[in-house]
Amino acid sequence: MVDLVLRSRRVVTPAGVVPAAVSIAGERIVAVGAYDAPVEAGLELDLGDSALLPGLVDTHVHVNEPGRTEWEGFATATRAAAAGGVTTIIDMPLNSLPPTVDTEALKIKQAAASGQIHVDVGFWGGAIPGNAGKLPDLHAAGVFGFKAFLADSGVPEFPPLSAAELATALDTVDALFVVHAEDPDHLHDAASSAAYADFLASRPAEAEHAAIATAIAAARASGRRVHILHLSAAGALPLIAAAKADGVRVTAETCPHYLTLDAGSIPDGATEFKCCPPIRDAANADQLWRALADGLITCVVSDHSPCTPELKRQDTGDFAAAWGGIASVQLGLPVIWTAARERGYGLADVVDWMARRPADLAGLSRKGRIDVGADADLVVFDPDDTFTVDPHRLHHKNPVTPYAGKQLHGVVHATWLRGRRVTGDEAGGAFLSRED
């Protein structure tokens, strides 16, 4: 006898979308059988034509607690994640105080999150000037790798690495390094302006191209793994393709906003669209989609990076003064599904990009798939239903999003985390470490 059986005519498995009955005992999936197979279970639910997806894995989330909890906190961020079908997040090391740049800071962050998390949570460490000697101990403590900036991060306590400092960090510890790749020599100070075009001009594509070349050179010289975060500039794709062909261990991700939003359609003063690197034009997005379908871009993650409405400078609409970051952890699945279906992609593609591949990036073999032995992280998703985004109905702390008012396809009706239904009332998430 198993604890739970979920039946659906559209179960997204590694073998494709099939009718199936998914049996769960404890925290794990123990069988994926025929849709109408008899199973003795404590609870059985027939979802009919609603799709059953594996819980999404978002490896790029800024929670900001402790220290900047007014921007976002673990309770609100993880409740939003679960409502959006995300059952695993990996928290970025900056914007919290202290940043996660040594083992003591990791303990402080875990203590702040304890008892508050509604999904499973892992942590990235941070590589900053002067902390290379602390990276091995932090890696041994279970962080999934190290985040590094090659340009100003926006917060003074997390300064960028030079090319030489990045090379030193990679030589110090055999770990995955995830890199914010913009080259400061190609960035320009943005003048005070409500015009998005002025902000975009201050962060040209060449800044990404140059920084990605730096990261690739470090990976080539060291033999270490380097992952390019939130790729925005499609012109850098040939650099990545050539490096991979040479055997360099480099991968890249992109985000929903780079795939679905268009610089030419951003209104003046709409600072909720500001992020770094910036949203570029529709032709650029088309190239990112092709690279995603070809596997050159590994995965799609949120880069959920919220702040207070005041820091977004919605009062003035000044892009230069506004904080750069987009809050989207709850909306990534419907945003991507809405665009993907219009381009002829299916649910299996979206699950590959947003569940399996991010799990593989982090080495989480039991996450991001509906298969025997995997964690019973499951999402009931109606791909045909629609809704209009109301920021005040989202669960992240501050009601700011560039998707406000957009009609999206795909509604999450229920989420299970390791076999238990996530309701938002009880914080049942667990901490994950690299050994998991």
Coordinates of N, CA, C and O in Angstrom, one line a residue, residues 61-79 89-100 104-118 121-124 157 304-307 397 431:
V61 N 17.6 32.7 -7.1 CA 16.6 33.4 -6.4 C 17.4 34.2 -5.3 O 18.2 33.7 -4.6
H62 N 17.0 35.5 -5.2 CA 17.5 36.4 -4.2 C 16.5 36.6 -3.1 O 15.5 37.2 -3.3
V63 N 16.7 36.0 -1.9 CA 15.7 36.1 -0.9 C 16.0 37.3 0.0 O 15.0 37.9 0.5
N64 N 17.2 37.7 0.2 CA 17.6 38.9 0.9 C 17.5 38.9 2.4 O 17.8 39.9 3.1
E65 N 17.1 37.8 3.0 CA 17.0 37.7 4.5 C 18.2 36.9 5.0 O 18.5 35.9 4.4
P66 N 18.8 37.4 6.1 CA 18.5 38.6 6.9 C 19.2 39.8 6.4 O 20.0 39.8 5.4
G67 N 18.8 40.9 6.9 CA 19.4 42.2 6.6 C 18.6 43.1 5.7 O 18.6 44.3 5.9
R68 N 18.0 42.5 4.7 CA 17.1 43.3 3.8 C 15.8 42.6 3.6 O 15.3 42.5 2.5
T69 N 15.3 42.2 4.8 CA 14.0 41.4 4.7 C 12.8 42.2 4.3 O 11.8 41.7 3.9
E70 N 13.0 43.6 4.4 CA 11.9 44.4 3.9 C 11.8 44.3 2.3 O 10.7 44.6 1.7
W71 N 12.8 43.8 1.7 CA 12.8 43.6 0.2 C 12.1 42.3 -0.1 O 11.3 42.2 -0.9
E72 N 12.5 41.2 0.7 CA 12.0 39.9 0.5 C 12.5 39.0 1.7 O 13.5 39.3 2.3
G73 N 11.7 38.0 2.0 CA 12.1 37.1 3.1 C 11.8 35.7 2.7 O 11.2 35.4 1.7
F74 N 12.3 34.7 3.5 CA 12.2 33.3 3.2 C 10.7 32.9 3.2 O 10.3 32.1 2.4
A75 N 9.9 33.4 4.1 CA 8.5 33.0 4.2 C 7.8 33.4 2.9 O 7.1 32.6 2.3
T76 N 7.9 34.6 2.5 CA 7.2 35.1 1.4 C 7.7 34.6 0.1 O 7.0 34.2 -0.8
A77 N 9.1 34.5 -0.1 CA 9.7 34.0 -1.3 C 9.3 32.6 -1.5 O 9.0 32.2 -2.7
T78 N 9.4 31.8 -0.5 CA 9.1 30.3 -0.7 C 7.6 30.0 -0.9 O 7.2 29.1 -1.6
R79 N 6.8 30.9 -0.2 CA 5.3 30.7 -0.5 C 5.0 31.1 -1.9 O 4.2 30.4 -2.6
I89 N 14.5 26.0 -4.5 CA 15.2 27.2 -4.9 C 16.6 27.1 -4.3 O 16.8 26.4 -3.3
I90 N 17.5 27.8 -5.0 CA 18.9 28.0 -4.5 C 19.1 29.5 -4.3 O 19.0 30.2 -5.3
D91 N 19.3 29.9 -3.1 CA 19.4 31.3 -2.8 C 20.8 31.9 -3.1 O 21.8 31.3 -2.8
M92 N 20.7 33.1 -3.6 CA 22.0 33.8 -4.0 C 22.6 34.4 -2.7 O 21.9 34.7 -1.8
P93 N 23.9 34.6 -2.7 CA 24.6 34.9 -1.5 C 24.6 36.4 -1.2 O 25.1 36.8 -0.1
L94 N 24.1 37.2 -2.1 CA 24.2 38.7 -1.8 C 22.8 39.3 -1.7 O 21.8 38.6 -1.9
N95 N 22.8 40.5 -1.2 CA 21.6 41.3 -0.8 C 21.2 41.0 0.6 O 20.4 41.8 1.2
S96 N 21.5 39.9 1.1 CA 21.3 39.7 2.6 C 22.6 40.2 3.3 O 23.6 40.5 2.7
L97 N 22.4 40.4 4.6 CA 23.5 40.9 5.4 C 23.6 40.0 6.6 O 22.7 39.9 7.4
P98 N 24.7 39.3 6.8 CA 25.9 39.4 5.9 C 25.7 38.6 4.7 O 24.9 37.7 4.7
P99 N 26.5 38.9 3.6 CA 26.5 38.0 2.4 C 27.1 36.7 2.8 O 27.9 36.5 3.7
T100 N 26.7 35.6 2.0 CA 27.2 34.3 2.3 C 28.6 34.0 1.7 O 28.7 33.4 0.7
E104 N 30.4 31.1 8.7 CA 29.6 31.8 9.7 C 28.4 32.5 9.1 O 27.3 32.4 9.6
A105 N 28.6 33.2 8.0 CA 27.5 33.8 7.3 C 26.4 32.8 6.8 O 25.2 33.0 6.9
L106 N 26.9 31.6 6.4 CA 26.0 30.6 6.0 C 25.1 30.1 7.1 O 23.9 30.0 7.0
K107 N 25.7 30.0 8.3 CA 25.0 29.6 9.5 C 23.9 30.6 9.9 O 22.8 30.3 10.3
I108 N 24.3 31.9 9.7 CA 23.4 33.0 10.1 C 22.2 33.0 9.1 O 21.0 33.1 9.5
K109 N 22.5 32.7 7.8 CA 21.4 32.7 6.9 C 20.4 31.5 7.1 O 19.2 31.6 7.1
Q110 N 21.0 30.4 7.4 CA 20.2 29.2 7.7 C 19.4 29.4 8.9 O 18.2 29.0 9.0
A111 N 19.9 30.0 9.9 CA 19.2 30.3 11.2 C 18.0 31.2 10.9 O 16.9 31.1 11.4
A112 N 18.2 32.2 10.0 CA 17.2 33.1 9.7 C 16.0 32.4 8.9 O 14.9 32.8 9.1
A113 N 16.4 31.5 8.1 CA 15.4 30.8 7.3 C 14.7 29.7 8.0 O 13.6 29.2 7.6
S114 N 15.3 29.2 9.1 CA 14.8 28.0 9.8 C 13.3 28.2 10.2 O 13.0 29.2 10.8
G115 N 12.5 27.2 9.9 CA 11.1 27.3 10.3 C 10.2 28.1 9.4 O 9.0 28.3 9.7
Q116 N 10.8 28.7 8.4 CA 10.0 29.6 7.5 C 9.8 29.2 6.1 O 9.0 29.8 5.3
I117 N 10.5 28.1 5.7 CA 10.5 27.8 4.3 C 9.4 26.8 3.8 O 9.2 25.8 4.5
H118 N 8.7 27.1 2.7 CA 7.6 26.3 2.2 C 8.1 25.4 1.1 O 7.3 24.6 0.6
V121 N 15.3 24.4 0.1 CA 16.1 25.6 -0.1 C 17.6 25.1 0.0 O 18.0 24.5 1.0
G122 N 18.4 25.5 -1.0 CA 19.8 25.4 -1.0 C 20.5 26.8 -1.1 O 19.8 27.8 -1.3
F123 N 21.8 26.8 -1.0 CA 22.5 28.1 -0.9 C 23.7 28.1 -1.8 O 24.4 27.1 -1.9
W124 N 23.9 29.2 -2.5 CA 25.2 29.5 -3.2 C 26.1 30.2 -2.2 O 25.6 31.0 -1.4
E157 N 28.8 45.5 0.0 CA 29.4 44.4 0.7 C 29.7 43.2 -0.1 O 30.3 42.2 0.3
H304 N 14.8 36.0 -9.5 CA 13.9 36.7 -8.6 C 14.7 37.7 -7.8 O 15.5 37.3 -6.9
S305 N 14.6 39.0 -8.0 CA 15.4 40.0 -7.3 C 14.6 41.2 -6.9 O 14.6 42.2 -7.6
P306 N 13.7 41.0 -5.9 CA 12.8 42.1 -5.6 C 13.4 43.1 -4.7 O 14.5 43.0 -4.1
C307 N 12.6 44.2 -4.5 CA 13.0 45.3 -3.6 C 11.7 46.0 -3.2 O 10.6 45.6 -3.6
K397 N 6.9 39.6 -1.3 CA 6.6 40.6 -0.3 C 6.1 41.9 -0.8 O 5.2 42.5 -0.3
F431 N 16.3 22.2 4.2 CA 17.6 22.7 3.7 C 18.2 21.6 2.9 O 18.3 20.5 3.2

